[in-house]
CSV table of C-alpha atoms in Angstrom, one decimal:
chain,number,residue,atom,x,y,z
V,1,PHE,CA,97.0,-130.6,53.7
V,2,LEU,CA,95.8,-129.9,57.7
V,3,SER,CA,99.5,-131.4,58.6
V,4,GLU,CA,101.3,-127.6,57.2
V,5,VAL,CA,98.4,-125.6,58.8
V,6,GLU,CA,98.7,-125.2,62.7
V,7,ALA,CA,97.0,-123.3,65.0
V,8,ILE,CA,98.3,-121.3,68.4
V,9,THR,CA,97.1,-120.0,70.9
V,10,GLY,CA,99.0,-117.3,73.0
V,11,LYS,CA,97.4,-115.9,76.4
V,12,HIS,CA,98.9,-112.7,78.3
V,13,ILE,CA,102.3,-112.6,76.5
V,14,ASN,CA,103.9,-109.7,77.4
V,15,ASN,CA,107.6,-110.3,76.1
V,16,GLU,CA,109.5,-109.2,72.7
V,17,PHE,CA,109.9,-110.8,70.3
V,18,ARG,CA,112.8,-109.2,68.4
V,19,ARG,CA,113.5,-109.4,65.0
V,20,HIS,CA,112.7,-112.9,63.0
V,21,ILE,CA,111.1,-114.7,59.9
V,22,HIS,CA,109.0,-117.6,59.8
V,23,LYS,CA,108.9,-119.9,56.9
V,24,THR,CA,105.2,-119.9,56.8
V,25,TYR,CA,102.3,-117.5,56.6
V,26,ILE,CA,101.1,-116.2,60.5
V,27,ILE,CA,97.6,-114.7,60.3
V,28,GLY,CA,96.3,-114.2,63.5
V,29,ILE,CA,93.6,-112.4,65.4
V,30,VAL,CA,93.9,-110.6,68.8
V,31,GLU,CA,91.9,-111.7,71.6
V,32,GLN,CA,92.7,-109.3,74.2
V,33,GLY,CA,95.3,-106.2,74.6
V,34,LYS,CA,97.3,-104.9,71.5
V,35,ARG,CA,99.9,-106.5,69.6
V,36,ILE,CA,102.7,-104.1,68.1
V,37,ILE,CA,104.1,-105.6,64.6
V,38,SER,CA,107.0,-103.6,63.0
V,39,CYS,CA,107.8,-104.2,60.0
V,40,SER,CA,110.0,-102.2,57.3
V,41,ASN,CA,110.3,-99.1,59.8
V,42,ASN,CA,106.7,-99.4,60.1
V,43,SER,CA,104.5,-100.3,63.1
V,44,SER,CA,100.7,-101.3,63.6
V,45,THR,CA,99.2,-101.7,66.3
V,46,ILE,CA,96.4,-104.8,66.4
V,47,THR,CA,93.5,-104.3,68.9
V,48,GLU,CA,91.0,-106.6,69.9
V,49,GLY,CA,89.6,-108.5,67.4
V,50,GLU,CA,92.2,-107.1,64.7
V,51,ILE,CA,94.4,-109.3,61.8
V,52,PHE,CA,96.8,-109.6,61.0
V,53,ILE,CA,99.0,-111.6,58.5
V,54,ILE,CA,103.0,-112.0,58.2
V,55,ASN,CA,104.4,-113.4,54.8
V,56,PRO,CA,107.1,-115.9,54.8
V,57,LYS,CA,110.4,-114.8,55.7
V,58,GLN,CA,109.1,-111.0,56.1
V,59,VAL,CA,111.1,-109.6,58.8
V,60,HIS,CA,109.3,-108.0,61.5
V,61,SER,CA,109.6,-107.9,65.6
V,62,CYS,CA,106.8,-108.0,68.0
V,63,ARG,CA,104.8,-107.1,71.4
V,64,SER,CA,102.7,-105.9,73.5
V,65,GLU,CA,101.6,-102.8,73.8
V,66,SER,CA,101.8,-102.8,77.5
V,67,SER,CA,102.7,-104.9,80.5
V,68,ILE,CA,99.6,-106.7,81.1
V,69,GLY,CA,100.2,-108.8,77.5
V,70,HIS,CA,97.9,-109.4,74.7
V,71,SER,CA,96.1,-112.9,73.8
V,72,TYR,CA,96.1,-114.0,70.3
V,73,LYS,CA,95.0,-117.0,68.0
V,74,LEU,CA,96.9,-117.2,64.9
V,75,LEU,CA,97.4,-119.8,61.9
V,76,SER,CA,100.3,-120.9,60.7
V,77,ILE,CA,100.3,-122.1,57.2
V,78,SER,CA,102.7,-123.1,54.2
V,79,PRO,CA,103.3,-121.5,51.2
V,80,SER,CA,102.4,-124.8,49.8
V,81,VAL,CA,99.2,-125.2,51.3
V,82,MET,CA,98.6,-121.6,50.4
V,83,ARG,CA,99.8,-122.0,46.9
V,84,LEU,CA,97.5,-125.1,46.3
V,85,THR,CA,94.6,-122.5,47.9
V,86,ALA,CA,94.5,-120.3,46.2
V,87,SER,CA,94.9,-122.7,42.4
V,88,HIS,CA,92.0,-124.7,44.2
V,89,ILE,CA,89.6,-121.5,44.6
V,90,SER,CA,91.1,-120.1,41.1
V,91,GLU,CA,90.4,-122.7,39.2
V,92,ARG,CA,94.1,-122.2,38.0
V,93,HIS,CA,98.1,-122.3,39.1
V,94,GLU,CA,98.9,-119.4,41.2
V,95,GLU,CA,102.4,-118.7,43.2
V,96,PRO,CA,101.8,-118.6,46.4
V,97,PRO,CA,99.8,-115.0,47.2
V,98,ILE,CA,101.5,-112.2,48.7
V,99,PHE,CA,99.7,-109.6,51.1
V,100,SER,CA,100.8,-106.1,51.4
V,101,ARG,CA,98.9,-105.4,54.4
V,102,ILE,CA,99.9,-106.2,57.8
V,103,HIS,CA,97.2,-105.1,59.7
V,104,ILE,CA,93.3,-105.3,58.7
V,105,LYS,CA,90.1,-104.5,60.0
V,106,ASP,CA,87.3,-106.2,58.8
V,107,LYS,CA,84.6,-107.5,60.8
V,108,LYS,CA,83.4,-110.3,58.5
V,109,LEU,CA,86.8,-111.8,58.3
V,110,SER,CA,87.1,-111.9,61.5
V,111,GLN,CA,84.2,-113.3,62.7
V,112,LYS,CA,85.1,-116.2,59.6
V,113,LEU,CA,88.6,-116.2,61.8
V,114,LEU,CA,87.4,-116.6,65.2
V,115,LYS,CA,84.5,-119.2,63.3
V,116,LEU,CA,87.1,-121.5,61.8
V,117,PHE,CA,89.0,-121.7,65.4
V,118,ASP,CA,86.1,-122.5,67.4
V,119,ILE,CA,85.4,-125.5,64.7
V,120,LEU,CA,89.1,-126.8,64.9
V,121,ARG,CA,89.1,-126.7,68.4
V,122,ILE,CA,85.7,-128.2,68.9
V,123,SER,CA,85.6,-130.2,65.7
V,124,GLU,CA,85.9,-133.6,64.8
V,125,SER,CA,84.9,-134.0,61.1
V,126,ASP,CA,87.4,-133.1,58.2
V,127,ILE,CA,84.8,-131.7,56.6
V,128,GLN,CA,83.9,-129.2,58.3
V,129,ILE,CA,87.6,-128.1,58.8
V,130,GLU,CA,88.4,-128.4,55.7
V,131,SER,CA,85.1,-125.8,54.5
V,132,ASN,CA,85.3,-123.7,56.6
V,133,PHE,CA,89.0,-123.0,55.9
V,134,TYR,CA,88.5,-122.8,52.5
V,135,ASP,CA,86.0,-119.6,53.0
V,136,PHE,CA,88.3,-118.0,55.2
V,137,ILE,CA,90.8,-118.6,53.0
V,138,ALA,CA,89.1,-117.3,50.1
V,139,SER,CA,87.3,-114.5,51.5
V,140,LEU,CA,91.7,-113.2,53.0
V,141,LEU,CA,92.9,-114.1,49.3
V,142,ILE,CA,90.2,-112.6,47.4
V,143,SER,CA,90.1,-109.3,49.3
V,144,TYR,CA,94.1,-108.9,50.6
V,145,SER,CA,96.1,-110.7,48.5
V,146,LYS,CA,98.3,-109.7,45.5
V,147,THR,CA,99.7,-111.7,42.9
V,148,ALA,CA,102.9,-112.5,43.6
V,149,LEU,CA,105.9,-111.9,41.5
V,150,PRO,CA,108.0,-115.1,40.3
V,151,ILE,CA,111.4,-115.4,42.6
V,152,PRO,CA,113.6,-117.4,41.0
V,153,ASP,CA,114.5,-120.9,42.5
V,154,VAL,CA,117.7,-119.6,44.7
V,155,GLN,CA,119.6,-123.3,44.3
V,156,ASN,CA,119.6,-123.3,40.3
V,157,GLN,CA,121.6,-119.3,40.9
V,158,ASN,CA,125.0,-119.5,40.8
V,159,ASP,CA,127.5,-119.7,43.9
V,160,SER,CA,127.3,-116.0,45.0
V,161,ILE,CA,123.1,-115.2,45.5
V,162,GLU,CA,123.6,-118.5,47.2
V,163,LYS,CA,126.1,-117.0,49.8
V,164,VAL,CA,124.6,-113.9,49.7
V,165,CYS,CA,121.0,-115.6,50.6
V,166,MET,CA,122.5,-117.9,52.8
V,167,TYR,CA,124.3,-114.9,54.5
V,168,ILE,CA,121.2,-113.0,55.3
V,169,TYR,CA,119.8,-115.9,56.4
V,170,LYS,CA,121.9,-116.3,58.9
V,171,ASN,CA,121.7,-112.7,60.3
V,172,TYR,CA,118.5,-111.3,59.5
V,173,ALA,CA,117.9,-110.3,62.8
V,174,ASP,CA,120.8,-107.3,62.2
V,175,ASN,CA,120.4,-104.6,60.2
V,176,LEU,CA,122.4,-105.4,57.1
V,177,SER,CA,123.2,-102.9,54.4
V,178,LEU,CA,124.0,-103.1,50.5
V,179,ARG,CA,127.1,-102.5,51.4
V,180,GLU,CA,127.4,-105.3,53.9
V,181,LEU,CA,126.3,-107.9,51.3
V,182,SER,CA,128.3,-106.7,48.8
V,183,SER,CA,131.3,-107.0,50.6
V,184,ILE,CA,130.9,-110.9,51.2
V,185,PRO,CA,133.9,-112.9,49.5
V,186,CYS,CA,133.2,-113.4,45.8
V,187,LEU,CA,130.8,-111.7,44.9
V,188,CYS,CA,132.7,-109.6,42.3
């Protein structure tokens, strides 16, 4: 499963990332400076040692608070890995989790995430990496996730729903309105 988990480091990032989405969970920690994440008309300022979480397909933008930039480390985790991990931890079938908070201030959890990044950097032992990954994700899920609502499979829906989803996917960076979506041909 480690092939569906990617560790990414950003150093002295000072550019703005306009509204966008990810197909994966983004779970990161700010190492230096301040990162501002905007989502659903709310902005959160994540400072050094604090965690940020972005759910898959959650429209957001992010930037540094200053021109000096900020540095961070993050994990990009596929929804299937999160679902399997949640199922493994709970010992029953789970849907992919949903995190209602983007900004988490939790020193113990931050320490576990930093330890995981250190192990990813220096260890060649898959067992050690997986053990620390499960420890971090278990703590995160138990403390901060909420049960996901079932999401219908778009491919089994009618053509109208597929057209709307495709339109949203192609235009996610724009401010879309229900009026605009309802004007898509053949939505009747």
